[in-house]
Each structure stands twice: as C-alpha cells, then as structure tokens.
Coordinates of C-alpha atoms in Angstrom, one line a residue:
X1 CA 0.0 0.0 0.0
X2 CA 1.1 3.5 -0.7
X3 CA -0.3 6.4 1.1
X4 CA 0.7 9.9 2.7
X5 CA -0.5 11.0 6.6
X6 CA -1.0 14.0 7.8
X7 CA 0.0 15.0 11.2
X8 CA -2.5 12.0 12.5
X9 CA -1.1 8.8 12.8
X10 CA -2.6 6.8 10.0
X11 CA -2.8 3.0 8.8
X12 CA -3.1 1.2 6.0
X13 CA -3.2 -2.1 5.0
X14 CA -3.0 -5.2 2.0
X15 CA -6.4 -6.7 1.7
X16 CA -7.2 -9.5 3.8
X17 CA -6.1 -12.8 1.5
X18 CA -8.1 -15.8 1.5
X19 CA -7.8 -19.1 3.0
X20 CA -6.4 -21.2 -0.1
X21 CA -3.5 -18.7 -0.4
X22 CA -2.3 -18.6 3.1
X23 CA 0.3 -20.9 4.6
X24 CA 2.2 -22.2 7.6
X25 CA 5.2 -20.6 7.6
X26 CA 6.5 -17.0 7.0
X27 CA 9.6 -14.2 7.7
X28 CA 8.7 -11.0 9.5
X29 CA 12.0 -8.4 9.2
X30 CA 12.1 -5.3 11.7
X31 CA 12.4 -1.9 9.0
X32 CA 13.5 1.1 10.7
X33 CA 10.7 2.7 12.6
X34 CA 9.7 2.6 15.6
X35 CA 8.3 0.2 18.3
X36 CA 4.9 0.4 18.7
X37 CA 3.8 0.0 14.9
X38 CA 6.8 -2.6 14.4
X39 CA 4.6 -5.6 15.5
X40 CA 3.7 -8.7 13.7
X41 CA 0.5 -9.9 14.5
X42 CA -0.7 -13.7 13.6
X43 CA -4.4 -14.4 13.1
X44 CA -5.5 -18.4 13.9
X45 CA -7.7 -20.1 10.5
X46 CA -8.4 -22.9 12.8
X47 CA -8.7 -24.1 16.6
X48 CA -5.8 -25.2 18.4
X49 CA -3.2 -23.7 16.2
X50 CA 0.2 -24.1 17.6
X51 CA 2.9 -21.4 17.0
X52 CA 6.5 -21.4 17.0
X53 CA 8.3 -18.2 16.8
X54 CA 12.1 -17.4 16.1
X55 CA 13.7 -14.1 16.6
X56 CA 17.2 -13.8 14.9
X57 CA 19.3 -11.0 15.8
X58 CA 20.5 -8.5 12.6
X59 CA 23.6 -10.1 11.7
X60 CA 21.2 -13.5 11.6
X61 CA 21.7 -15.3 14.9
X62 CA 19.1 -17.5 16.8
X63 CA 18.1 -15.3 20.2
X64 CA 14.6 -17.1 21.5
X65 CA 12.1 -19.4 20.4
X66 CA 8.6 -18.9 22.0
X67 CA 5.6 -21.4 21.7
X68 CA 2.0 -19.6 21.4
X69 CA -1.1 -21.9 21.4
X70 CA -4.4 -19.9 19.6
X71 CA -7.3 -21.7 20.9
X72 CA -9.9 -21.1 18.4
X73 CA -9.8 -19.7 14.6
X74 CA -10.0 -16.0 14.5
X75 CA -7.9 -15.6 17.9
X76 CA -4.4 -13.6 17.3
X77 CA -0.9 -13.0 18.9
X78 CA 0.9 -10.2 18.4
X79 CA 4.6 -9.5 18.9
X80 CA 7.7 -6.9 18.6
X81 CA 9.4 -7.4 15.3
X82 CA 12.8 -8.7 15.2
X83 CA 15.0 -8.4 18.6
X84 CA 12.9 -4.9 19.3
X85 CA 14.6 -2.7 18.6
X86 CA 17.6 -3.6 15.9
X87 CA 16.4 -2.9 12.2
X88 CA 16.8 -6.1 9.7
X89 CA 16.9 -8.1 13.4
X90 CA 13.7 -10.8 12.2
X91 CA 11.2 -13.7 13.2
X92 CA 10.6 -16.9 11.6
X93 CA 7.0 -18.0 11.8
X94 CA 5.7 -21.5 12.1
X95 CA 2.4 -22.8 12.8
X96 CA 0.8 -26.1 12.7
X97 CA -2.5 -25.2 11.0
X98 CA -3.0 -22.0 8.3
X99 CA -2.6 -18.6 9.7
X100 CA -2.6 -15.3 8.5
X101 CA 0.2 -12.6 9.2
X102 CA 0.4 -9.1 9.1
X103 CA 3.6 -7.1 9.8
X104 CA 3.9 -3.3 10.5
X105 CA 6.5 -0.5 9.5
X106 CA 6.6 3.5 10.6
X107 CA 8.5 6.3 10.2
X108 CA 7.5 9.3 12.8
X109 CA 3.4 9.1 12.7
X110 CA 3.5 7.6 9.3
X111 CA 2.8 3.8 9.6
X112 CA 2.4 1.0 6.8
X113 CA 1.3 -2.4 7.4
X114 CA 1.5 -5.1 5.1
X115 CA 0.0 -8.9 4.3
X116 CA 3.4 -11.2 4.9
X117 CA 3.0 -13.8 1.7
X118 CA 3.7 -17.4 2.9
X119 CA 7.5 -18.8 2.3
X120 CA 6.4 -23.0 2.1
X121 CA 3.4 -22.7 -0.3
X122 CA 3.8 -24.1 -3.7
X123 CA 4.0 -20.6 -5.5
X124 CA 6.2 -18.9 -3.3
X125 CA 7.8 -16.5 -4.3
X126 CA 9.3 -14.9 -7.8
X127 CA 12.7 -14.9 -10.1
X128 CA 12.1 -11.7 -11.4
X129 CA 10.4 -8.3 -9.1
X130 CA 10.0 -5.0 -10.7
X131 CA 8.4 -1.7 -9.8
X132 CA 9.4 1.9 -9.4
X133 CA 11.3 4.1 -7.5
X134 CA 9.2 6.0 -4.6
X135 CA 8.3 9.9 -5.1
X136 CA 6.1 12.4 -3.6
X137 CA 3.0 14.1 -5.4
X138 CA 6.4 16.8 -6.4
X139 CA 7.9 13.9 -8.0
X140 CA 10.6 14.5 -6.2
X141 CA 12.1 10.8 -4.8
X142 CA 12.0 9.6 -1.5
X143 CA 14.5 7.4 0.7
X144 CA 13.5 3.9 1.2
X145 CA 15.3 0.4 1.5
X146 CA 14.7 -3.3 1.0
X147 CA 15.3 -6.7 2.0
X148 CA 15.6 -10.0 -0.1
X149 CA 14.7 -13.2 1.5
X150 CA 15.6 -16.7 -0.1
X151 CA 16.5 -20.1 0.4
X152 CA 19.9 -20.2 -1.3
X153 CA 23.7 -20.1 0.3
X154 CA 25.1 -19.2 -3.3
X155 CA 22.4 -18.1 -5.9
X156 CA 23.5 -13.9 -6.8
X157 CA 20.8 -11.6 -6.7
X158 CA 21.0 -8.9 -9.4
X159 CA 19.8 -5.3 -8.8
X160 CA 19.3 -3.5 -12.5
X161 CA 21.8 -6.4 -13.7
X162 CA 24.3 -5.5 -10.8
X163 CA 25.3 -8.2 -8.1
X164 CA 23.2 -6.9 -5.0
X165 CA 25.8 -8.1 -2.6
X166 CA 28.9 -6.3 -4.6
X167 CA 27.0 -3.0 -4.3
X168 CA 26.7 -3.3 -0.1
X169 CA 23.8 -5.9 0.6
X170 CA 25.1 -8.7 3.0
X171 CA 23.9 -12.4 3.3
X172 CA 23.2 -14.0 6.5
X173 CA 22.1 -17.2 7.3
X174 CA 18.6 -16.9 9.6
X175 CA 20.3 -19.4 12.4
X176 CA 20.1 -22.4 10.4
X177 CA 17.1 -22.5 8.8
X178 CA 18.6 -22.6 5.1
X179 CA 16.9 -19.7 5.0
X180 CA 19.0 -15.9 3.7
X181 CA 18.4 -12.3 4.1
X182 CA 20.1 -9.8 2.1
X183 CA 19.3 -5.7 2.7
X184 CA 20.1 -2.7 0.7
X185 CA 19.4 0.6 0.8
X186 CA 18.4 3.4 -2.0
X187 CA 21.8 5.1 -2.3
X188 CA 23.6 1.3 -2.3
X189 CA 21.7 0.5 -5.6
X190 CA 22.2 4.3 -7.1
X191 CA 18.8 5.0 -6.5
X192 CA 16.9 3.7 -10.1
X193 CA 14.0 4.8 -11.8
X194 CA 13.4 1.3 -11.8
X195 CA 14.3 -1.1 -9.6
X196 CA 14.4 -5.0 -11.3
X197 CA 15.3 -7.3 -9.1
X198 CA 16.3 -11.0 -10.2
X199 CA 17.6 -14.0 -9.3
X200 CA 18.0 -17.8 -10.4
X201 CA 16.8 -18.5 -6.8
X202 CA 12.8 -17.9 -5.9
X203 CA 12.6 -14.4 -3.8
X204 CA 10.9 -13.0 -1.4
X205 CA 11.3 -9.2 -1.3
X206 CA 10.1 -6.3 0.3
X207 CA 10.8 -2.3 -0.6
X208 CA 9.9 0.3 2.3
X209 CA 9.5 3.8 2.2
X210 CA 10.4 5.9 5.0
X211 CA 11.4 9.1 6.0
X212 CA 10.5 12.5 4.2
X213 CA 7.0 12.5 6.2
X214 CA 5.6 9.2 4.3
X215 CA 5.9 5.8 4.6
X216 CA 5.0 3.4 1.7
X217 CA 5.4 -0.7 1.8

C-alpha cells in the first residue's frame, strides 16, 4: 500500500487474502521505525493452532524461540518485530494449521502495514520483481530500503543487472534455517528509476519507504 498521513497517525493495509493462499510458515524483518507500529500480528484459521516463533538477531543469529497456542480460529498473537529494537533483526514463523500474518512499519506518525506472503506454499515467491522508484505528489524521490529473502547459500541476486551483494547488501544465514536475508538501501543500488530485481533462486522481497513525512510498503 502506498499512502501519505497527515500530522495524524494513519494505517493502512494489503487486503485481507483468502484461506487457499495462506500458509504455515513465514519471515517477519524489523524496517526502521519505531516500536509500537513494528509488531507482527498472527491471526489463527483454525482451533488449536500451535505457533513457533524465532527471533534472529540482525547479523542472523538465533536469540529465543517462543511457543504460542491460539485456541480457536479468529484468535491472534501479536509480537515486537525482530529483537525490538535492531532494524533487519527478524522472526521466523511456524504454525501447525493455516494462519494469517500481518507485519507493520513506521517512520515518525506515518505507519504501513503489510499482508506477509507465505514462504512454504507451492508458489512462493518470484525470479524476477519489478516496480518503481518511490516519489512524492512533487515527484521528487523519497529514501527507502529493501530486503531479499531466499533459500539459497550461493544463488547472486542482481539489482538492475548489478550483483546486490557487490553494491553493499550482505547475506546471513537466519540461524540455520537454510533460509537468507540480504538488505540494501536506496543510495547502495544508485537509487533507479526502476528497480528489477532478479535472481536464479525464488525471492521474497520487500521495498519500504520511509522518511520524508511518508511511509510506503
């Protein structure tokens, strides 16, 4: 979702996916705002849903692991992203029956919140992500930074044909998951009209907004 606030605090979020789509396991990343709107919360499709959660520290290593049991479908746990407090610190998501997750972002009182896709369904995610750079109603372009998710020790992700991890972005292992997180920022890529992001490897990526009074996810 893309959206400016005014001095209000304002929210916005994806719309709420179906059923069929959602899945069992899934990566929430803290971004760089601040602690009350960087929360994950997990919503229960089904009674006695079982949840194990994972927070990794930034540079990728295994902190805590919490159990959570949701009684009956539709009740919900919500939790600090990452460590708290340290940005591109993360959780891994488990649960034993469908659930869906939604993962907040903010910058001062502008907040985003977005629908986390799944990261064990069938389709998950894509070799090729495109879209363009972020820019107020000026035109002028606005700061923001990303993060790549994906299940390969080796596999380069390009940015605009350029190795992501020559132009800053670091790899980490999430503990040992066989899971990987690479982040970037704007000025690391040279800050695009376009930003094409590709891989041989399936990726998950997000691209956050934030700073210059908006935030966009």
């Amino acid at each position: 979702s893309r959206f400016q606030a005014d001095t209000l605090p304002r929210w916005a979020s994806n719309q709420i996916p179906p059923i069929s789509v959602l899945g069992t396991d899934y990566f929430a990343v803290r971004t760089q705002g601040t602690a009350l709107p960087e929360q994950t919360t997990v919503v229960a499709t089904a009674n006695n849903t079982v949840l194990t959660i994972s927070s990794y520290l930034a540079s990728g290593v295994l902190s805590t692991t919490n159990t959570i049991t949701l009684a009956s479908a539709g009740d919900f746990y919500t939790f600090a992203n990452g460590d708290g407090t340290t940005a591109f610190s993360s959780n891994r998501i488990t649960a034993t029956k469908k659930v869906a997750v939604y993962s907040g972002s903010a910058q001062s009182c502008e907040v985003d919140v977005c629908t986390l896709a799944p990261i064990n369904s069938a389709c998950n995610g894509s070799s090729f992500i495109e879209t363009s750079q972020f820019v107020r109603y000026d035109n002028s372009v606005l700061p923001y930074f990303g993060y790549v998710i994906l299940q390969s020790a080796t596999a380069i992700v390009n940015v605009n044909g350029n190795n992501l991890e020559t132009l800053g972005g670091v790899r980490r292992q999430l503990g040992t998951t066989g899971w990987y997180l690479i982040n970037f920022t704007d000025t690391q890529i040279s800050s695009p009209d376009i930003i094409s992001i590709s891989s041989s490897a399936k990726l998950t990526v997000a691209i956050v907004q934030q700073d210059g009074g908006f935030s966009m996810a």
